Amino acid sequence: MGVLVGRETRALVQGVTGREGSFHTRLMLDYGTRVVAGVTPGKGGQEIHGVPVYDSVREALAEHPEVNASVVFVPARFAKDAVLEAVSAGIRLVVVITEHIPLHDELAMIRYAKLVGSTIVGPNTPGVICPGERCKLGIMPAKMFESGVVGLVSRSGTLAYEVARRLSEEGFGISTFVGLGGDPVVGLSMVEAVRMFFRDEATQCVVVVGEIGGTMEERLANYIASRGAEKPVVAFIAGRSAPRGKKMGHAGAIAYAGVGTAESKISRLRRAGVTVARSVSDITSLVAKYIS
């Protein structure tokens, strides 16, 4: 089992009959992911790519009790209800691909998930992939991710794809990639994800791709400064030239004076002992120093 996902994962897709849900279900199946059920209210009884569709999560679980993860492709206005339905039914890993979910909906579903012990990855995440165990829950281009020994955590999807491609081409590969999501509020935090990689036997080094906005990277720096890093950590922070107070791409990528800037994150991480790359192209050479 990789970090969060692996060959033991049995997935349900919420919003499976929609355009995005159907398309990415096919790609997940082609990759090797065990997608055993789908849910779209009012569409029960159909099949999508051989996957049976049910009207509710509880109906799906009644027929497929082995389900232990859900991938959410539901439109933003229905996403909160979909996530709460999955968590209430006992699913302990919910990967929320949907973007533009209202902030108060995000807060409500993340709070409830924490109360009952479920993990939400996202919202607005590319997902999670474990190449060595052929399990992908999300929308990332699988060809960028070769199996290897580097754990990759990122707030940005496209930057993570480029980092994964470079690490794979250099022969280091990826043990698991976790996309945290680009919104200001997300479920799984950077600290939580990095701690999972510290405990993962398949991971020798952790690469963190951060960006301006929020305090995830600062919190990671605080954690490592106080607890220490159990494995080497290499970080890259995007947005050095971003103007302050202007949102850059992601809703969470906005920096104000002295808060959430690339400079503040880089400084804090370096003081904590984290190796910080100046550019994406530097990451592989820095990783090479730590991998035998």
PDB file of C-alpha atoms in Angstrom:
ATOM      1  CA  MET A   1       0.000   0.000   0.000  1.00  0.00           C
ATOM      2  CA  GLY A   2       1.332   3.407  -0.957  1.00  0.00           C
ATOM      3  CA  VAL A   3       0.519   6.665   0.799  1.00  0.00           C
ATOM      4  CA  LEU A   4      -3.304   6.825   0.951  1.00  0.00           C
ATOM      5  CA  VAL A   5      -3.823   4.561  -2.082  1.00  0.00           C
ATOM      6  CA  GLY A   6      -2.527   1.296  -3.493  1.00  0.00           C
ATOM      7  CA  ARG A   7      -3.478  -2.110  -4.795  1.00  0.00           C
ATOM      8  CA  GLU A   8      -5.891  -2.539  -1.880  1.00  0.00           C
ATOM      9  CA  THR A   9      -7.909   0.541  -2.886  1.00  0.00           C
ATOM     10  CA  ARG A  10     -11.434  -0.114  -4.116  1.00  0.00           C
ATOM     11  CA  ALA A  11     -12.901   3.082  -5.475  1.00  0.00           C
ATOM     12  CA  LEU A  12     -16.321   4.557  -6.013  1.00  0.00           C
ATOM     13  CA  VAL A  13     -16.802   7.505  -8.397  1.00  0.00           C
ATOM     14  CA  GLN A  14     -19.439  10.096  -7.503  1.00  0.00           C
ATOM     15  CA  GLY A  15     -20.656  11.899 -10.603  1.00  0.00           C
ATOM     16  CA  VAL A  16     -19.609   8.952 -12.758  1.00  0.00           C
ATOM     17  CA  THR A  17     -22.146   9.640 -15.528  1.00  0.00           C
ATOM     18  CA  GLY A  18     -21.046  13.232 -16.115  1.00  0.00           C
ATOM     19  CA  ARG A  19     -18.623  14.147 -18.883  1.00  0.00           C
ATOM     20  CA  GLU A  20     -15.578  14.531 -16.625  1.00  0.00           C
ATOM     21  CA  GLY A  21     -16.514  11.674 -14.331  1.00  0.00           C
ATOM     22  CA  SER A  22     -17.033   9.250 -17.194  1.00  0.00           C
ATOM     23  CA  PHE A  23     -13.882  10.301 -19.036  1.00  0.00           C
ATOM     24  CA  HIS A  24     -11.584  10.004 -16.033  1.00  0.00           C
ATOM     25  CA  THR A  25     -13.211   6.789 -14.823  1.00  0.00           C
ATOM     26  CA  ARG A  26     -12.131   5.245 -18.115  1.00  0.00           C
ATOM     27  CA  LEU A  27      -8.574   6.507 -17.641  1.00  0.00           C
ATOM     28  CA  MET A  28      -8.433   5.284 -14.044  1.00  0.00           C
ATOM     29  CA  LEU A  29      -9.623   1.847 -15.116  1.00  0.00           C
ATOM     30  CA  ASP A  30      -7.122   1.740 -17.972  1.00  0.00           C
ATOM     31  CA  TYR A  31      -4.345   2.552 -15.503  1.00  0.00           C
ATOM     32  CA  GLY A  32      -5.298  -0.355 -13.268  1.00  0.00           C
ATOM     33  CA  THR A  33      -7.351   1.319 -10.546  1.00  0.00           C
ATOM     34  CA  ARG A  34     -10.059  -0.904  -9.099  1.00  0.00           C
ATOM     35  CA  VAL A  35     -13.124   1.264  -9.697  1.00  0.00           C
ATOM     36  CA  VAL A  36     -15.946  -0.992  -8.553  1.00  0.00           C
ATOM     37  CA  ALA A  37     -18.978   1.329  -8.463  1.00  0.00           C
ATOM     38  CA  GLY A  38     -20.299   4.721  -9.463  1.00  0.00           C
ATOM     39  CA  VAL A  39     -23.013   6.984  -8.092  1.00  0.00           C
ATOM     40  CA  THR A  40     -25.276   9.487  -9.820  1.00  0.00           C
ATOM     41  CA  PRO A  41     -28.730  10.131  -8.317  1.00  0.00           C
ATOM     42  CA  GLY A  42     -31.438   9.126 -10.762  1.00  0.00           C
ATOM     43  CA  LYS A  43     -29.054   7.141 -12.981  1.00  0.00           C
ATOM     44  CA  GLY A  44     -29.000   3.888 -11.024  1.00  0.00           C
ATOM     45  CA  GLY A  45     -29.068   0.704 -13.075  1.00  0.00           C
ATOM     46  CA  GLN A  46     -26.758   1.949 -15.801  1.00  0.00           C
ATOM     47  CA  GLU A  47     -23.191   0.895 -16.454  1.00  0.00           C
ATOM     48  CA  ILE A  48     -20.309   3.206 -17.356  1.00  0.00           C
ATOM     49  CA  HIS A  49     -17.290   1.413 -18.844  1.00  0.00           C
ATOM     50  CA  GLY A  50     -18.535  -1.747 -17.161  1.00  0.00           C
ATOM     51  CA  VAL A  51     -18.866  -0.035 -13.775  1.00  0.00           C
ATOM     52  CA  PRO A  52     -22.344  -0.367 -12.216  1.00  0.00           C
ATOM     53  CA  VAL A  53     -24.075   2.905 -11.350  1.00  0.00           C
ATOM     54  CA  TYR A  54     -26.211   3.422  -8.235  1.00  0.00           C
ATOM     55  CA  ASP A  55     -28.521   6.184  -7.047  1.00  0.00           C
ATOM     56  CA  SER A  56     -26.767   6.650  -3.703  1.00  0.00           C
ATOM     57  CA  VAL A  57     -23.544   5.821  -1.918  1.00  0.00           C
ATOM     58  CA  ARG A  58     -25.332   3.568   0.562  1.00  0.00           C
ATOM     59  CA  GLU A  59     -26.863   1.553  -2.292  1.00  0.00           C
ATOM     60  CA  ALA A  60     -23.421   1.188  -3.833  1.00  0.00           C
ATOM     61  CA  LEU A  61     -21.885   0.066  -0.538  1.00  0.00           C
ATOM     62  CA  ALA A  62     -24.660  -2.462   0.009  1.00  0.00           C
ATOM     63  CA  GLU A  63     -23.544  -4.193  -3.198  1.00  0.00           C
ATOM     64  CA  HIS A  64     -19.838  -3.388  -2.881  1.00  0.00           C
ATOM     65  CA  PRO A  65     -18.864  -3.340   0.808  1.00  0.00           C
ATOM     66  CA  GLU A  66     -15.196  -3.444  -0.194  1.00  0.00           C
ATOM     67  CA  VAL A  67     -15.301   0.219  -1.299  1.00  0.00           C
ATOM     68  CA  ASN A  68     -12.821   2.231   0.786  1.00  0.00           C
ATOM     69  CA  ALA A  69     -12.347   5.398  -1.285  1.00  0.00           C
ATOM     70  CA  SER A  70     -14.411   7.841  -3.311  1.00  0.00           C
ATOM     71  CA  VAL A  71     -13.491  10.230  -6.112  1.00  0.00           C
ATOM     72  CA  VAL A  72     -15.848  13.205  -6.440  1.00  0.00           C
ATOM     73  CA  PHE A  73     -16.577  14.743  -9.860  1.00  0.00           C
ATOM     74  CA  VAL A  74     -19.886  16.276  -8.778  1.00  0.00           C
ATOM     75  CA  PRO A  75     -20.668  19.906  -9.824  1.00  0.00           C
ATOM     76  CA  ALA A  76     -19.649  22.492  -7.237  1.00  0.00           C
ATOM     77  CA  ARG A  77     -23.142  23.278  -5.952  1.00  0.00           C
ATOM     78  CA  PHE A  78     -23.727  19.603  -5.116  1.00  0.00           C
ATOM     79  CA  ALA A  79     -20.222  18.732  -3.936  1.00  0.00           C
ATOM     80  CA  LYS A  80     -20.766  19.289  -0.224  1.00  0.00           C
ATOM     81  CA  ASP A  81     -23.751  16.937  -0.140  1.00  0.00           C
ATOM     82  CA  ALA A  82     -21.822  14.335  -2.136  1.00  0.00           C
ATOM     83  CA  VAL A  83     -18.851  14.454   0.231  1.00  0.00           C
ATOM     84  CA  LEU A  84     -21.044  14.327   3.336  1.00  0.00           C
ATOM     85  CA  GLU A  85     -22.921  11.377   1.842  1.00  0.00           C
ATOM     86  CA  ALA A  86     -19.686   9.459   1.270  1.00  0.00           C
ATOM     87  CA  VAL A  87     -18.246  10.250   4.692  1.00  0.00           C
ATOM     88  CA  SER A  88     -21.523   9.497   6.488  1.00  0.00           C
ATOM     89  CA  ALA A  89     -21.618   6.121   4.764  1.00  0.00           C
ATOM     90  CA  GLY A  90     -18.237   5.257   6.258  1.00  0.00           C
ATOM     91  CA  ILE A  91     -15.846   5.948   3.381  1.00  0.00           C
ATOM     92  CA  ARG A  92     -12.600   7.090   4.952  1.00  0.00           C
ATOM     93  CA  LEU A  93     -10.810   8.550   1.906  1.00  0.00           C
ATOM     94  CA  VAL A  94     -12.578  11.085  -0.311  1.00  0.00           C
ATOM     95  CA  VAL A  95     -10.682  12.717  -3.185  1.00  0.00           C
ATOM     96  CA  VAL A  96     -12.510  15.875  -4.265  1.00  0.00           C
ATOM     97  CA  ILE A  97     -11.619  16.877  -7.821  1.00  0.00           C
ATOM     98  CA  THR A  98     -14.359  19.519  -8.043  1.00  0.00           C
ATOM     99  CA  GLU A  99     -13.294  23.174  -8.072  1.00  0.00           C
ATOM    100  CA  HIS A 100     -15.222  26.388  -7.327  1.00  0.00           C
ATOM    101  CA  ILE A 101     -16.922  24.879  -4.267  1.00  0.00           C
ATOM    102  CA  PRO A 102     -18.259  27.678  -2.018  1.00  0.00           C
ATOM    103  CA  LEU A 103     -15.945  28.359   0.915  1.00  0.00           C
ATOM    104  CA  HIS A 104     -18.546  27.666   3.601  1.00  0.00           C
ATOM    105  CA  ASP A 105     -19.364  24.345   1.938  1.00  0.00           C
ATOM    106  CA  GLU A 106     -15.676  23.418   2.015  1.00  0.00           C
ATOM    107  CA  LEU A 107     -15.406  24.326   5.679  1.00  0.00           C
ATOM    108  CA  ALA A 108     -18.501  22.294   6.563  1.00  0.00           C
ATOM    109  CA  MET A 109     -17.492  19.123   4.758  1.00  0.00           C
ATOM    110  CA  ILE A 110     -13.874  19.215   5.966  1.00  0.00           C
ATOM    111  CA  ARG A 111     -14.960  19.817   9.565  1.00  0.00           C
ATOM    112  CA  TYR A 112     -17.392  16.899   9.469  1.00  0.00           C
ATOM    113  CA  ALA A 113     -14.824  14.592   7.876  1.00  0.00           C
ATOM    114  CA  LYS A 114     -12.340  15.361  10.654  1.00  0.00           C
ATOM    115  CA  LEU A 115     -14.986  14.667  13.294  1.00  0.00           C
ATOM    116  CA  VAL A 116     -15.657  11.166  11.960  1.00  0.00           C
ATOM    117  CA  GLY A 117     -12.065  10.315  11.055  1.00  0.00           C
ATOM    118  CA  SER A 118     -12.226  10.553   7.270  1.00  0.00           C
ATOM    119  CA  THR A 119      -9.539  12.100   5.084  1.00  0.00           C
ATOM    120  CA  ILE A 120     -10.487  14.578   2.380  1.00  0.00           C
ATOM    121  CA  VAL A 121      -7.906  15.255  -0.318  1.00  0.00           C
ATOM    122  CA  GLY A 122      -8.747  18.566  -1.988  1.00  0.00           C
ATOM    123  CA  PRO A 123     -11.017  20.168  -3.030  1.00  0.00           C
ATOM    124  CA  ASN A 124      -9.667  21.293  -6.397  1.00  0.00           C
ATOM    125  CA  THR A 125      -7.071  18.536  -6.388  1.00  0.00           C
ATOM    126  CA  PRO A 126      -5.583  16.551  -9.277  1.00  0.00           C
ATOM    127  CA  GLY A 127      -5.756  13.558  -6.950  1.00  0.00           C
ATOM    128  CA  VAL A 128      -3.414  10.833  -5.712  1.00  0.00           C
ATOM    129  CA  ILE A 129      -1.376   8.300  -7.692  1.00  0.00           C
ATOM    130  CA  CYS A 130       0.822   5.376  -6.645  1.00  0.00           C
ATOM    131  CA  PRO A 131       2.641   4.215  -9.805  1.00  0.00           C
ATOM    132  CA  GLY A 132       4.184   1.113  -8.263  1.00  0.00           C
ATOM    133  CA  GLU A 133       0.770  -0.272  -7.366  1.00  0.00           C
ATOM    134  CA  ARG A 134      -1.037   1.043 -10.461  1.00  0.00           C
ATOM    135  CA  CYS A 135      -3.580   3.027  -8.502  1.00  0.00           C
ATOM    136  CA  LYS A 136      -4.727   6.471  -9.568  1.00  0.00           C
ATOM    137  CA  LEU A 137      -7.582   8.428  -8.032  1.00  0.00           C
ATOM    138  CA  GLY A 138      -7.772  11.634 -10.021  1.00  0.00           C
ATOM    139  CA  ILE A 139      -7.050  13.425 -13.260  1.00  0.00           C
ATOM    140  CA  MET A 140      -3.247  13.566 -13.467  1.00  0.00           C
ATOM    141  CA  PRO A 141      -1.528  12.338 -16.673  1.00  0.00           C
ATOM    142  CA  ALA A 142      -0.271   8.926 -15.561  1.00  0.00           C
ATOM    143  CA  LYS A 143       2.499   8.819 -18.168  1.00  0.00           C
ATOM    144  CA  MET A 144       4.385  11.489 -16.197  1.00  0.00           C
ATOM    145  CA  PHE A 145       4.686   9.223 -13.148  1.00  0.00           C
ATOM    146  CA  GLU A 146       7.105   6.297 -13.151  1.00  0.00           C
ATOM    147  CA  SER A 147       7.426   4.092 -10.085  1.00  0.00           C
ATOM    148  CA  GLY A 148      10.250   5.097  -7.770  1.00  0.00           C
ATOM    149  CA  VAL A 149      11.365   6.339  -4.371  1.00  0.00           C
ATOM    150  CA  VAL A 150      10.425  10.034  -4.192  1.00  0.00           C
ATOM    151  CA  GLY A 151       7.284  11.094  -2.373  1.00  0.00           C
ATOM    152  CA  LEU A 152       5.766  14.140  -4.072  1.00  0.00           C
ATOM    153  CA  VAL A 153       3.432  16.605  -2.335  1.00  0.00           C
ATOM    154  CA  SER A 154       2.133  19.609  -4.226  1.00  0.00           C
ATOM    155  CA  ARG A 155      -0.406  22.410  -4.113  1.00  0.00           C
ATOM    156  CA  SER A 156      -0.094  22.801  -7.890  1.00  0.00           C
ATOM    157  CA  GLY A 157      -1.106  20.117 -10.349  1.00  0.00           C
ATOM    158  CA  THR A 158       0.772  21.218 -13.463  1.00  0.00           C
ATOM    159  CA  LEU A 159       3.988  21.998 -11.583  1.00  0.00           C
ATOM    160  CA  ALA A 160       3.811  18.578  -9.953  1.00  0.00           C
ATOM    161  CA  TYR A 161       3.464  16.924 -13.353  1.00  0.00           C
ATOM    162  CA  GLU A 162       6.643  18.634 -14.555  1.00  0.00           C
ATOM    163  CA  VAL A 163       8.541  17.699 -11.397  1.00  0.00           C
ATOM    164  CA  ALA A 164       7.334  14.093 -11.657  1.00  0.00           C
ATOM    165  CA  ARG A 165       8.388  13.921 -15.308  1.00  0.00           C
ATOM    166  CA  ARG A 166      11.893  15.146 -14.491  1.00  0.00           C
ATOM    167  CA  LEU A 167      12.278  12.806 -11.513  1.00  0.00           C
ATOM    168  CA  SER A 168      11.032   9.883 -13.588  1.00  0.00           C
ATOM    169  CA  GLU A 169      13.353  10.654 -16.507  1.00  0.00           C
ATOM    170  CA  GLU A 170      16.322  10.810 -14.131  1.00  0.00           C
ATOM    171  CA  GLY A 171      15.461   7.370 -12.763  1.00  0.00           C
ATOM    172  CA  PHE A 172      14.301   8.415  -9.296  1.00  0.00           C
ATOM    173  CA  GLY A 173      10.592   7.978  -9.958  1.00  0.00           C
ATOM    174  CA  ILE A 174       7.634   8.574  -7.683  1.00  0.00           C
ATOM    175  CA  SER A 175       6.509   6.419  -4.755  1.00  0.00           C
ATOM    176  CA  THR A 176       3.214   8.318  -4.395  1.00  0.00           C
ATOM    177  CA  PHE A 177       2.055  11.742  -5.511  1.00  0.00           C
ATOM    178  CA  VAL A 178      -0.469  13.627  -3.363  1.00  0.00           C
ATOM    179  CA  GLY A 179      -2.084  16.741  -4.813  1.00  0.00           C
ATOM    180  CA  LEU A 180      -3.266  18.834  -1.883  1.00  0.00           C
ATOM    181  CA  GLY A 181      -5.530  21.124  -3.919  1.00  0.00           C
ATOM    182  CA  GLY A 182      -5.349  24.751  -4.931  1.00  0.00           C
ATOM    183  CA  ASP A 183      -8.099  26.256  -2.775  1.00  0.00           C
ATOM    184  CA  PRO A 184      -7.491  28.339   0.377  1.00  0.00           C
ATOM    185  CA  VAL A 185      -9.191  25.618   2.431  1.00  0.00           C
ATOM    186  CA  VAL A 186      -8.296  21.963   1.861  1.00  0.00           C
ATOM    187  CA  GLY A 187      -8.704  18.778   3.843  1.00  0.00           C
ATOM    188  CA  LEU A 188      -5.346  16.986   4.012  1.00  0.00           C
ATOM    189  CA  SER A 189      -2.637  19.444   5.038  1.00  0.00           C
ATOM    190  CA  MET A 190       0.944  19.609   3.836  1.00  0.00           C
ATOM    191  CA  VAL A 191       2.213  18.582   7.271  1.00  0.00           C
ATOM    192  CA  GLU A 192      -0.102  15.563   7.355  1.00  0.00           C
ATOM    193  CA  ALA A 193       0.949  14.465   3.872  1.00  0.00           C
ATOM    194  CA  VAL A 194       4.671  14.817   4.582  1.00  0.00           C
ATOM    195  CA  ARG A 195       4.290  12.858   7.828  1.00  0.00           C
ATOM    196  CA  MET A 196       2.691  10.035   5.834  1.00  0.00           C
ATOM    197  CA  PHE A 197       5.722   9.948   3.548  1.00  0.00           C
ATOM    198  CA  PHE A 198       8.062   9.887   6.549  1.00  0.00           C
ATOM    199  CA  ARG A 199       6.331   6.642   7.584  1.00  0.00           C
ATOM    200  CA  ASP A 200       6.230   5.162   4.060  1.00  0.00           C
ATOM    201  CA  GLU A 201       8.828   2.437   3.487  1.00  0.00           C
ATOM    202  CA  ALA A 202       8.819   2.981  -0.291  1.00  0.00           C
ATOM    203  CA  THR A 203       9.840   6.647   0.047  1.00  0.00           C
ATOM    204  CA  GLN A 204      13.487   7.691   0.446  1.00  0.00           C
ATOM    205  CA  CYS A 205      13.103  11.437  -0.122  1.00  0.00           C
ATOM    206  CA  VAL A 206      10.170  13.878  -0.070  1.00  0.00           C
ATOM    207  CA  VAL A 207       9.725  16.694  -2.586  1.00  0.00           C
ATOM    208  CA  VAL A 208       7.318  19.480  -1.653  1.00  0.00           C
ATOM    209  CA  VAL A 209       6.038  21.855  -4.333  1.00  0.00           C
ATOM    210  CA  GLY A 210       4.528  24.900  -2.680  1.00  0.00           C
ATOM    211  CA  GLU A 211       3.378  28.283  -3.872  1.00  0.00           C
ATOM    212  CA  ILE A 212       2.498  31.720  -2.588  1.00  0.00           C
ATOM    213  CA  GLY A 213      -0.531  32.201  -0.374  1.00  0.00           C
ATOM    214  CA  GLY A 214      -1.675  30.619   2.848  1.00  0.00           C
ATOM    215  CA  THR A 215       0.595  29.241   5.550  1.00  0.00           C
ATOM    216  CA  MET A 216       0.956  25.551   4.651  1.00  0.00           C
ATOM    217  CA  GLU A 217       4.661  25.811   3.960  1.00  0.00           C
ATOM    218  CA  GLU A 218       5.299  27.851   7.105  1.00  0.00           C
ATOM    219  CA  ARG A 219       3.465  25.249   9.163  1.00  0.00           C
ATOM    220  CA  LEU A 220       5.560  22.522   7.586  1.00  0.00           C
ATOM    221  CA  ALA A 221       8.695  24.491   8.464  1.00  0.00           C
ATOM    222  CA  ASN A 222       7.507  24.815  12.063  1.00  0.00           C
ATOM    223  CA  TYR A 223       6.799  21.083  12.243  1.00  0.00           C
ATOM    224  CA  ILE A 224      10.213  20.103  10.899  1.00  0.00           C
ATOM    225  CA  ALA A 225      11.975  22.658  13.094  1.00  0.00           C
ATOM    226  CA  SER A 226      10.331  21.241  16.215  1.00  0.00           C
ATOM    227  CA  ARG A 227      10.153  17.527  15.366  1.00  0.00           C
ATOM    228  CA  GLY A 228      12.906  17.073  12.817  1.00  0.00           C
ATOM    229  CA  ALA A 229      12.713  15.539   9.351  1.00  0.00           C
ATOM    230  CA  GLU A 230      12.763  11.741   9.365  1.00  0.00           C
ATOM    231  CA  LYS A 231      13.726  11.757   5.678  1.00  0.00           C
ATOM    232  CA  PRO A 232      15.362  14.337   3.414  1.00  0.00           C
ATOM    233  CA  VAL A 233      12.964  17.047   2.231  1.00  0.00           C
ATOM    234  CA  VAL A 234      13.493  19.138  -0.899  1.00  0.00           C
ATOM    235  CA  ALA A 235      11.111  22.042  -1.504  1.00  0.00           C
ATOM    236  CA  PHE A 236      10.332  24.429  -4.335  1.00  0.00           C
ATOM    237  CA  ILE A 237       8.145  27.507  -3.874  1.00  0.00           C
ATOM    238  CA  ALA A 238       6.475  28.972  -6.957  1.00  0.00           C
ATOM    239  CA  GLY A 239       5.563  32.636  -7.221  1.00  0.00           C
ATOM    240  CA  ARG A 240       8.752  34.559  -6.404  1.00  0.00           C
ATOM    241  CA  SER A 241       7.825  37.283  -8.897  1.00  0.00           C
ATOM    242  CA  ALA A 242       4.093  37.373  -8.154  1.00  0.00           C
ATOM    243  CA  PRO A 243       2.734  40.832  -7.223  1.00  0.00           C
ATOM    244  CA  ARG A 244       1.382  40.998  -3.675  1.00  0.00           C
ATOM    245  CA  GLY A 245      -2.363  41.108  -3.213  1.00  0.00           C
ATOM    246  CA  LYS A 246      -3.084  39.617  -6.640  1.00  0.00           C
ATOM    247  CA  LYS A 247      -4.510  36.119  -7.020  1.00  0.00           C
ATOM    248  CA  MET A 248      -2.323  33.990  -9.261  1.00  0.00           C
ATOM    249  CA  GLY A 249      -4.146  31.058 -10.827  1.00  0.00           C
ATOM    250  CA  HIS A 250      -5.369  29.258  -7.724  1.00  0.00           C
ATOM    251  CA  ALA A 251      -7.793  30.758  -5.253  1.00  0.00           C
ATOM    252  CA  GLY A 252      -5.215  29.970  -2.580  1.00  0.00           C
ATOM    253  CA  ALA A 253      -2.310  31.575  -4.432  1.00  0.00           C
ATOM    254  CA  ILE A 254      -2.451  35.113  -3.116  1.00  0.00           C
ATOM    255  CA  ALA A 255       0.152  36.846  -0.967  1.00  0.00           C
ATOM    256  CA  TYR A 256      -0.082  39.969   1.147  1.00  0.00           C
ATOM    257  CA  ALA A 257       2.666  42.056   2.724  1.00  0.00           C
ATOM    258  CA  GLY A 258       4.742  39.732   4.863  1.00  0.00           C
ATOM    259  CA  VAL A 259       2.186  36.926   4.749  1.00  0.00           C
ATOM    260  CA  GLY A 260       2.205  34.021   2.319  1.00  0.00           C
ATOM    261  CA  THR A 261       5.018  35.403   0.171  1.00  0.00           C
ATOM    262  CA  ALA A 262       7.559  33.181  -1.528  1.00  0.00           C
ATOM    263  CA  GLU A 263      10.319  34.896   0.426  1.00  0.00           C
ATOM    264  CA  SER A 264       8.739  34.182   3.804  1.00  0.00           C
ATOM    265  CA  LYS A 265       8.133  30.533   2.948  1.00  0.00           C
ATOM    266  CA  ILE A 266      11.633  29.974   1.579  1.00  0.00           C
ATOM    267  CA  SER A 267      13.230  31.652   4.585  1.00  0.00           C
ATOM    268  CA  ARG A 268      11.225  29.625   7.102  1.00  0.00           C
ATOM    269  CA  LEU A 269      11.879  26.337   5.314  1.00  0.00           C
ATOM    270  CA  ARG A 270      15.608  26.969   5.069  1.00  0.00           C
ATOM    271  CA  ARG A 271      15.820  27.873   8.741  1.00  0.00           C
ATOM    272  CA  ALA A 272      14.131  24.553   9.501  1.00  0.00           C
ATOM    273  CA  GLY A 273      16.814  22.705   7.560  1.00  0.00           C
ATOM    274  CA  VAL A 274      14.840  22.010   4.386  1.00  0.00           C
ATOM    275  CA  THR A 275      16.749  22.130   1.099  1.00  0.00           C
ATOM    276  CA  VAL A 276      14.998  24.684  -1.130  1.00  0.00           C
ATOM    277  CA  ALA A 277      15.451  24.590  -4.906  1.00  0.00           C
ATOM    278  CA  ARG A 278      15.731  27.878  -6.771  1.00  0.00           C
ATOM    279  CA  SER A 279      14.041  26.427  -9.857  1.00  0.00           C
ATOM    280  CA  VAL A 280      12.172  23.318 -10.942  1.00  0.00           C
ATOM    281  CA  SER A 281      15.212  22.231 -12.940  1.00  0.00           C
ATOM    282  CA  ASP A 282      17.317  22.176  -9.748  1.00  0.00           C
ATOM    283  CA  ILE A 283      15.100  19.669  -7.944  1.00  0.00           C
ATOM    284  CA  THR A 284      16.495  16.493  -9.499  1.00  0.00           C
ATOM    285  CA  SER A 285      20.131  17.361  -8.723  1.00  0.00           C
ATOM    286  CA  LEU A 286      19.216  18.124  -5.114  1.00  0.00           C
ATOM    287  CA  VAL A 287      17.272  14.870  -4.786  1.00  0.00           C
ATOM    288  CA  ALA A 288      20.276  12.985  -6.183  1.00  0.00           C
ATOM    289  CA  LYS A 289      22.318  14.004  -3.134  1.00  0.00           C
ATOM    290  CA  TYR A 290      19.981  12.077  -0.849  1.00  0.00           C
ATOM    291  CA  ILE A 291      19.200   8.917  -2.806  1.00  0.00           C
ATOM    292  CA  SER A 292      21.631   6.032  -2.872  1.00  0.00           C
TER     293      SER A 292
END
